[in-house]
Coordinates of C-alpha atoms in Angstrom, one line a residue:
M288 CA 0.9 24.8 8.3
N289 CA 4.4 26.1 9.1
S290 CA 5.4 23.2 11.3
R291 CA 8.7 21.5 11.8
F292 CA 7.1 18.4 10.5
D293 CA 6.5 20.0 7.1
Q294 CA 10.3 19.8 6.5
I295 CA 11.1 17.2 3.8
V296 CA 14.1 15.1 4.7
N297 CA 15.6 13.4 1.6
R298 CA 15.8 9.7 2.7
R299 CA 16.6 8.3 -0.7
G300 CA 20.1 6.8 -0.8
S301 CA 20.4 6.7 3.0
G302 CA 19.9 3.0 3.3
S303 CA 16.2 3.6 4.2
Y304 CA 14.2 0.4 4.0
K305 CA 11.1 2.5 3.4
W306 CA 12.5 4.7 0.6
D307 CA 15.3 2.6 -1.0
S308 CA 13.4 -0.8 -1.3
A309 CA 11.6 0.2 -4.5
Q310 CA 13.7 -0.2 -7.6
D311 CA 11.9 2.8 -9.1
G312 CA 13.2 6.0 -7.4
D313 CA 10.1 7.9 -8.2
V314 CA 7.8 5.8 -6.0
I315 CA 6.3 7.5 -2.9
P316 CA 6.3 5.0 0.0
L317 CA 3.2 5.1 2.1
W318 CA 3.8 1.6 3.4
V319 CA 6.2 0.3 6.1
A320 CA 5.5 1.9 9.5
D321 CA 8.3 4.4 10.1
M322 CA 7.9 8.1 9.9
D323 CA 9.6 10.6 7.6
F324 CA 10.2 13.1 10.4
R325 CA 13.4 13.9 12.2
T326 CA 13.3 12.6 15.7
A327 CA 13.0 15.0 18.7
P328 CA 16.0 17.4 19.0
V329 CA 16.6 16.2 22.5
V330 CA 17.2 12.7 21.1
V331 CA 19.6 14.0 18.4
E332 CA 21.5 16.0 20.9
A333 CA 21.9 12.9 23.2
L334 CA 23.1 10.8 20.3
E335 CA 25.6 13.5 19.2
R336 CA 27.1 13.6 22.7
R337 CA 27.4 9.8 22.6
V338 CA 29.0 9.8 19.2
A339 CA 31.5 12.5 20.3
H340 CA 32.8 10.1 23.0
G341 CA 34.1 7.9 20.2
V342 CA 34.1 4.5 21.9
F343 CA 31.3 2.1 21.3
G344 CA 32.0 -1.0 23.2
Y345 CA 29.5 -3.4 25.0
T346 CA 26.7 -1.5 26.7
L347 CA 25.9 -1.6 30.4
V348 CA 22.3 -0.5 31.0
G349 CA 22.3 1.7 34.1
D350 CA 19.9 3.0 36.7
D351 CA 19.2 6.1 34.7
Y352 CA 17.7 4.0 31.9
Y353 CA 15.3 2.2 34.2
K354 CA 14.4 5.5 36.0
A355 CA 13.5 7.1 32.6
L356 CA 11.4 4.2 31.6
T357 CA 9.5 3.6 34.8
E358 CA 8.8 7.2 35.6
W359 CA 7.5 7.9 32.0
F360 CA 5.0 5.1 32.2
S361 CA 4.0 5.8 35.8
T362 CA 3.5 9.5 35.3
R363 CA 2.1 9.6 31.7
H364 CA 0.1 6.4 31.7
G365 CA -0.5 5.4 35.3
Y366 CA 1.4 2.2 34.7
S367 CA 3.7 1.4 37.6
F368 CA 6.4 -1.2 37.6
D369 CA 10.0 -1.4 38.8
R370 CA 13.2 -2.4 37.1
S371 CA 13.1 -5.9 38.6
Q372 CA 10.1 -6.5 36.3
V373 CA 11.9 -5.4 33.1
I374 CA 14.0 -7.1 30.5
Y375 CA 15.5 -5.0 27.7
T376 CA 16.0 -6.3 24.2
S377 CA 16.6 -5.2 20.7
G378 CA 13.0 -4.8 19.5
V379 CA 9.4 -5.7 20.1
V380 CA 9.3 -8.4 17.4
P381 CA 12.4 -10.2 18.8
A382 CA 10.7 -9.9 22.2
I383 CA 7.5 -11.5 21.1
S384 CA 9.3 -14.3 19.4
A385 CA 11.4 -15.0 22.5
I386 CA 8.3 -14.9 24.7
I387 CA 6.5 -17.5 22.5
K388 CA 9.6 -19.7 22.6
A389 CA 9.7 -19.5 26.4
L390 CA 6.1 -20.1 27.2
V391 CA 4.4 -22.0 24.3
K392 CA 5.2 -25.5 23.2
P393 CA 5.5 -26.3 19.5
G394 CA 2.2 -27.4 18.2
D395 CA 0.2 -25.3 20.8
G396 CA -2.0 -22.5 19.7
V397 CA -1.6 -18.7 19.8
I398 CA -4.6 -16.5 19.4
V399 CA -4.6 -13.3 17.3
M400 CA -7.3 -10.9 16.4
T401 CA -7.2 -10.3 12.7
P402 CA -6.6 -8.1 10.9
V403 CA -3.4 -7.6 12.9
Y404 CA 0.3 -6.8 12.7
N405 CA 1.8 -9.3 10.2
C406 CA 4.9 -10.1 12.3
F407 CA 2.6 -11.8 14.8
F408 CA 2.0 -14.5 12.2
S409 CA 5.7 -15.1 11.5
S410 CA 6.6 -15.2 15.2
I411 CA 4.0 -17.9 15.8
R412 CA 5.0 -19.8 12.7
N413 CA 8.7 -19.6 13.3
N414 CA 8.3 -21.1 16.8
G415 CA 6.4 -24.1 15.4
C416 CA 3.1 -23.0 17.0
V417 CA -0.5 -22.9 15.6
Q418 CA -2.2 -19.6 14.7
I419 CA -5.7 -19.3 16.1
D420 CA -7.6 -16.6 14.3
C421 CA -10.3 -14.6 16.1
P422 CA -11.4 -12.0 13.5
L423 CA -12.5 -8.6 14.8
R424 CA -16.0 -7.6 14.0
R425 CA -16.4 -4.7 11.6
V426 CA -18.8 -1.9 12.6
D427 CA -19.9 0.4 9.8
L428 CA -20.5 4.1 10.7
P429 CA -22.0 7.1 8.9
D430 CA -19.9 9.4 6.6
G431 CA -17.9 6.6 5.0
L432 CA -16.2 5.4 8.3
F433 CA -16.0 2.1 10.0
T434 CA -14.4 0.6 13.1
Y435 CA -13.9 -2.7 14.8
E436 CA -15.0 -4.4 18.0
I437 CA -14.1 -7.7 19.6
D438 CA -16.3 -10.7 19.0
F439 CA -16.1 -11.9 22.6
E440 CA -18.2 -15.0 22.0
R441 CA -15.7 -16.1 19.3
F442 CA -12.8 -15.1 21.6
E443 CA -14.1 -17.3 24.4
Q444 CA -14.4 -20.2 22.0
C445 CA -10.8 -19.7 20.9
A446 CA -9.5 -19.4 24.5
A447 CA -11.4 -22.5 25.4
R448 CA -9.6 -24.7 22.9
K449 CA -7.4 -27.3 24.5
D450 CA -4.4 -26.2 22.4
A451 CA -4.8 -22.4 23.2
A452 CA -1.8 -21.3 25.3
M453 CA -1.3 -17.6 24.5
F454 CA -3.1 -14.5 23.1
L455 CA -1.1 -11.8 21.3
L456 CA -2.9 -8.5 22.0
C457 CA -2.2 -5.4 19.9
N458 CA -2.9 -2.4 22.1
P459 CA -3.5 0.0 20.5
H460 CA -4.4 -2.1 17.5
N461 CA -2.6 -2.1 14.2
P462 CA -4.1 -1.8 11.6
A463 CA -7.6 -1.4 13.1
G464 CA -6.7 1.8 14.7
R465 CA -8.5 1.0 17.9
I466 CA -7.7 2.2 21.5
W467 CA -9.1 -0.7 23.5
K468 CA -11.3 0.4 26.4
R469 CA -10.6 -0.6 30.0
S470 CA -13.8 -2.7 30.0
E471 CA -12.7 -4.5 26.8
L472 CA -9.3 -5.3 28.3
A473 CA -10.8 -6.4 31.6
R474 CA -13.0 -8.9 29.7
I475 CA -10.0 -10.2 27.8
A476 CA -8.2 -10.7 31.1
E477 CA -11.1 -12.5 32.7
I478 CA -11.6 -14.9 29.7
C479 CA -7.9 -15.7 29.5
R480 CA -7.7 -16.3 33.2
R481 CA -10.6 -18.7 33.1
H482 CA -9.0 -20.7 30.3
G483 CA -5.4 -20.5 31.4
V484 CA -4.3 -18.5 28.3
R485 CA -1.3 -16.2 28.8
V486 CA -1.7 -12.6 27.4
V487 CA 1.2 -10.8 25.7
S488 CA 0.4 -7.2 24.9
D489 CA 2.3 -5.3 22.1
E490 CA 2.0 -1.7 23.1
I491 CA 4.5 -0.1 20.7
H492 CA 2.0 2.4 19.4
C493 CA 0.9 3.5 22.8
E494 CA 2.0 7.1 22.5
L495 CA 0.5 7.6 19.0
T496 CA -3.1 8.3 20.1
A497 CA -5.4 11.0 19.0
P498 CA -4.9 14.3 20.7
C499 CA -6.7 14.6 24.1
S500 CA -6.9 10.8 24.3
S501 CA -4.7 8.1 25.7
Y502 CA -4.3 4.4 25.7
V503 CA -5.1 2.0 28.6
P504 CA -2.1 -0.1 29.5
Y505 CA -2.9 -3.8 29.8
G506 CA -0.7 -4.4 32.8
P507 CA -2.7 -2.6 35.4
V508 CA -6.0 -4.0 34.1
D509 CA -4.6 -7.6 34.4
A510 CA -3.4 -6.7 37.9
D511 CA -6.9 -5.7 38.8
V512 CA -8.5 -8.9 37.4
N513 CA -5.8 -11.2 38.6
R514 CA -5.0 -9.7 42.0
D515 CA -3.4 -12.8 43.5
N516 CA -1.3 -13.6 40.5
P517 CA -0.9 -10.8 37.9
Q518 CA 0.8 -12.3 34.8
A519 CA 0.6 -9.8 32.0
I520 CA 3.6 -9.6 29.7
V521 CA 3.8 -6.2 28.0
C522 CA 6.2 -5.1 25.2
L523 CA 7.2 -1.4 25.1
S524 CA 9.4 0.7 22.9
P525 CA 9.9 4.4 22.1
S526 CA 10.7 3.5 18.5
K527 CA 7.4 4.2 16.8
A528 CA 6.6 7.4 18.6
F529 CA 10.1 8.9 18.3
N530 CA 11.0 7.3 14.9
T531 CA 14.0 5.5 16.3
A532 CA 13.4 1.9 15.1
G533 CA 16.9 1.6 13.6
L534 CA 18.4 2.1 17.1
Q535 CA 16.8 -1.2 18.2
I536 CA 15.6 -0.9 21.8
A537 CA 12.6 -2.4 23.5
N538 CA 11.5 -3.6 26.9
I539 CA 9.5 -6.6 28.3
V540 CA 7.6 -5.9 31.5
C541 CA 6.2 -8.8 33.6
P542 CA 5.4 -8.9 37.4
D543 CA 5.8 -12.7 37.5
E544 CA 9.4 -13.5 38.5
D545 CA 9.3 -17.1 37.4
V546 CA 7.9 -16.2 34.0
L547 CA 10.3 -13.4 33.5
A548 CA 13.2 -15.8 34.2
L549 CA 11.9 -18.1 31.4
V550 CA 11.6 -15.2 29.0
D551 CA 15.1 -14.0 30.0
R552 CA 16.5 -17.4 29.1
A553 CA 14.7 -17.4 25.7
I554 CA 16.0 -13.9 25.0
N555 CA 19.5 -15.3 25.5
I556 CA 18.9 -18.4 23.5
N557 CA 17.7 -16.2 20.6
E558 CA 20.8 -14.0 21.0
V559 CA 18.8 -10.7 21.4
C560 CA 20.1 -9.9 24.9
D561 CA 22.5 -7.2 23.9
V562 CA 21.6 -3.6 22.9
N563 CA 23.6 -0.8 21.5
P564 CA 24.5 2.4 23.3
F565 CA 22.5 4.6 20.9
G566 CA 19.2 2.8 21.7
V567 CA 19.8 3.3 25.4
E568 CA 20.6 7.0 25.0
A569 CA 17.7 7.6 22.7
L570 CA 15.2 6.0 25.2
K571 CA 16.5 8.2 28.0
A572 CA 16.3 11.3 25.9
S573 CA 12.8 10.5 24.6
Y574 CA 11.3 10.0 28.0
T575 CA 11.9 13.6 29.1
P576 CA 9.8 16.8 29.3
E577 CA 11.5 17.9 26.0
G578 CA 10.6 14.6 24.4
E579 CA 7.1 14.8 25.6
A580 CA 6.6 18.4 24.2
W581 CA 7.9 17.2 20.8
L582 CA 5.5 14.2 21.0
T583 CA 2.5 16.5 21.6
E584 CA 3.4 18.5 18.4
L585 CA 3.9 15.2 16.5
R586 CA 0.5 13.9 17.5
D587 CA -1.3 17.1 16.4
Y588 CA 0.4 16.9 13.0
I589 CA -0.4 13.3 12.4
W590 CA -4.1 14.0 13.2
D591 CA -4.1 16.9 10.9
N592 CA -2.8 14.5 8.2
Y593 CA -5.5 12.0 9.1
R594 CA -8.2 14.7 8.7
F595 CA -6.7 15.6 5.3
T596 CA -6.6 12.0 4.3
L597 CA -10.3 11.6 5.2
E598 CA -11.3 14.7 3.3
T599 CA -9.4 13.6 0.3
L600 CA -10.7 10.0 0.2
R601 CA -14.3 11.0 0.9
G602 CA -14.1 13.5 -2.0
E603 CA -12.2 11.3 -4.5
L604 CA -13.1 7.8 -3.5
P605 CA -16.4 7.8 -1.6
Q606 CA -16.8 4.1 -2.5
C607 CA -13.8 3.3 -0.2
P608 CA -14.6 3.6 3.5
V609 CA -11.9 4.5 5.9
S610 CA -11.3 3.3 9.5
V611 CA -11.7 5.5 12.5
L612 CA -8.2 6.2 13.6
E613 CA -8.0 6.4 17.4
A614 CA -4.3 5.5 17.4
T615 CA -1.3 4.8 15.2
Y616 CA -0.6 6.7 11.9
L617 CA -1.9 3.9 9.7
P618 CA -5.4 4.4 8.3
W619 CA -7.1 1.2 7.0
V620 CA -9.0 1.6 3.8
D621 CA -11.7 -0.7 2.3
V622 CA -11.0 -1.1 -1.4
S623 CA -13.2 -4.1 -2.0
S624 CA -15.5 -2.1 -4.2
L625 CA -12.8 -1.7 -6.8
G626 CA -13.0 -5.3 -7.8
I627 CA -9.2 -5.8 -7.6
P628 CA -7.6 -8.1 -4.9
A629 CA -5.7 -5.8 -2.6
E630 CA -2.5 -7.8 -3.0
E631 CA -2.7 -7.2 -6.8
L632 CA -3.7 -3.5 -6.2
E633 CA -0.6 -2.9 -4.1
E634 CA 1.6 -4.2 -6.9
I635 CA -0.2 -2.2 -9.6
L636 CA -0.2 1.0 -7.7
T637 CA 3.6 0.7 -7.0
R638 CA 4.4 0.0 -10.6
E639 CA 1.9 2.3 -12.4
A640 CA 0.8 5.0 -10.0
K641 CA 4.3 5.2 -8.3
V642 CA 2.8 5.0 -4.8
W643 CA 3.4 2.1 -2.5
V644 CA 0.8 1.0 0.1
N645 CA 0.4 -2.2 2.1
C646 CA -2.2 -4.8 1.1
G647 CA -4.7 -6.1 3.6
E648 CA -3.7 -9.7 2.9
M649 CA -0.5 -9.0 4.9
Y650 CA -2.6 -8.5 8.0
G651 CA -5.0 -11.4 7.4
A652 CA -7.8 -9.5 5.7
G653 CA -8.1 -9.1 1.9
G654 CA -10.0 -6.2 0.5
Y655 CA -8.2 -3.5 2.4
I656 CA -5.0 -1.4 2.1
R657 CA -3.0 0.3 4.9
L658 CA -1.6 3.8 4.4
N659 CA 1.2 5.4 6.3
I660 CA 0.4 9.1 6.8
A661 CA 3.4 10.0 9.0
C662 CA 5.1 12.2 6.5
P663 CA 5.1 15.8 5.5
R664 CA 1.8 17.0 4.1
E665 CA 3.3 17.7 0.7
I666 CA 4.4 14.1 0.3
L667 CA 1.1 12.8 1.6
A668 CA -0.9 14.9 -0.8
E669 CA 1.1 13.8 -3.8
G670 CA 0.8 10.1 -2.7
L671 CA -2.9 10.4 -2.4
R672 CA -3.2 12.3 -5.7
R673 CA -1.4 9.4 -7.4
L674 CA -3.5 6.8 -5.7
T675 CA -6.9 8.4 -6.4
G676 CA -5.9 9.4 -9.9
W677 CA -5.0 5.9 -10.9
I678 CA -8.2 4.5 -9.4
H679 CA -10.3 7.1 -11.2
A680 CA -8.6 6.2 -14.5
H681 CA -8.9 2.5 -14.2
C682 CA -11.8 1.6 -11.8
S683 CA -14.6 3.9 -12.9

């Protein structure tokens, strides 16, 4: 393929959570959601300039930060907001936790559409709230594929519960791989408005969509539905798209001044109100024409990896359907036909096949595994070879 993304970067021994968590140094990690690619050169150069300064005191987030953020989303996604509607913080998970603390009373309910990002569960639990599950409806397709749709009848029932106070939306959805349509988001907004349920949208995967496609930001949809009182709370970060999670930067966007003040107080109570200079510089560098050009190459490479994964699994494991991946780099694979609980399968594959995947139980749905394909093709191919080889040897 002769791509910059084919370069293998040795991450072992670098303090990498992904690569150094396994006690066995031969394990290929296709699990936690960070990429094995160097970030965009424009980001590296910005960080090198900041390091050369040599002083790393408390950070003042300036106008250029907000300009980069707002212009990127306005130009690239048609999502317009201004700096008065933004709170910066150290990550999307701390943001969600603080938002729940600010707006949901302990004992009240928070709706999630399972399977869904596992940190939603812990953020709800840690704030003393009740998780309300609204499972997505699986739709089987030809050629060993499947996708998901929203069960709106069930969703309305969940929203109508007296204890329902908030809905955590994953947009695009991890691990279902869906880009939600505008019509679906509008229906969510209408149902939640009717029942007084606040919507918080995690949009961290928004840049990682299939080539020639893009996500629909929830904020403008909510503004169309709730013209007199738009209330959407949206969490954004460049960290997934530019592989900068360790730099810890994210933003909360909300047009409701009173709500934003409550969230800001919770951000301070949770002590996640300060950010480091490297996260600030990385965001400004990411949201540039150079960053956008790199991102286009990245998306093409990830989707080539997805096609490779599909071809491999269709050929080697036709009994294991794969999700349609409209966004993210995290295919969702149905392993229920193997007769081994996915949680157990994850442990066995790590120990015996030397490949680490995530089990579906983490996301609220047994019988599935989640793969991370954001790595050089050589690593992906070896990881899939180990996975399919072990299944052939033990599950035939």
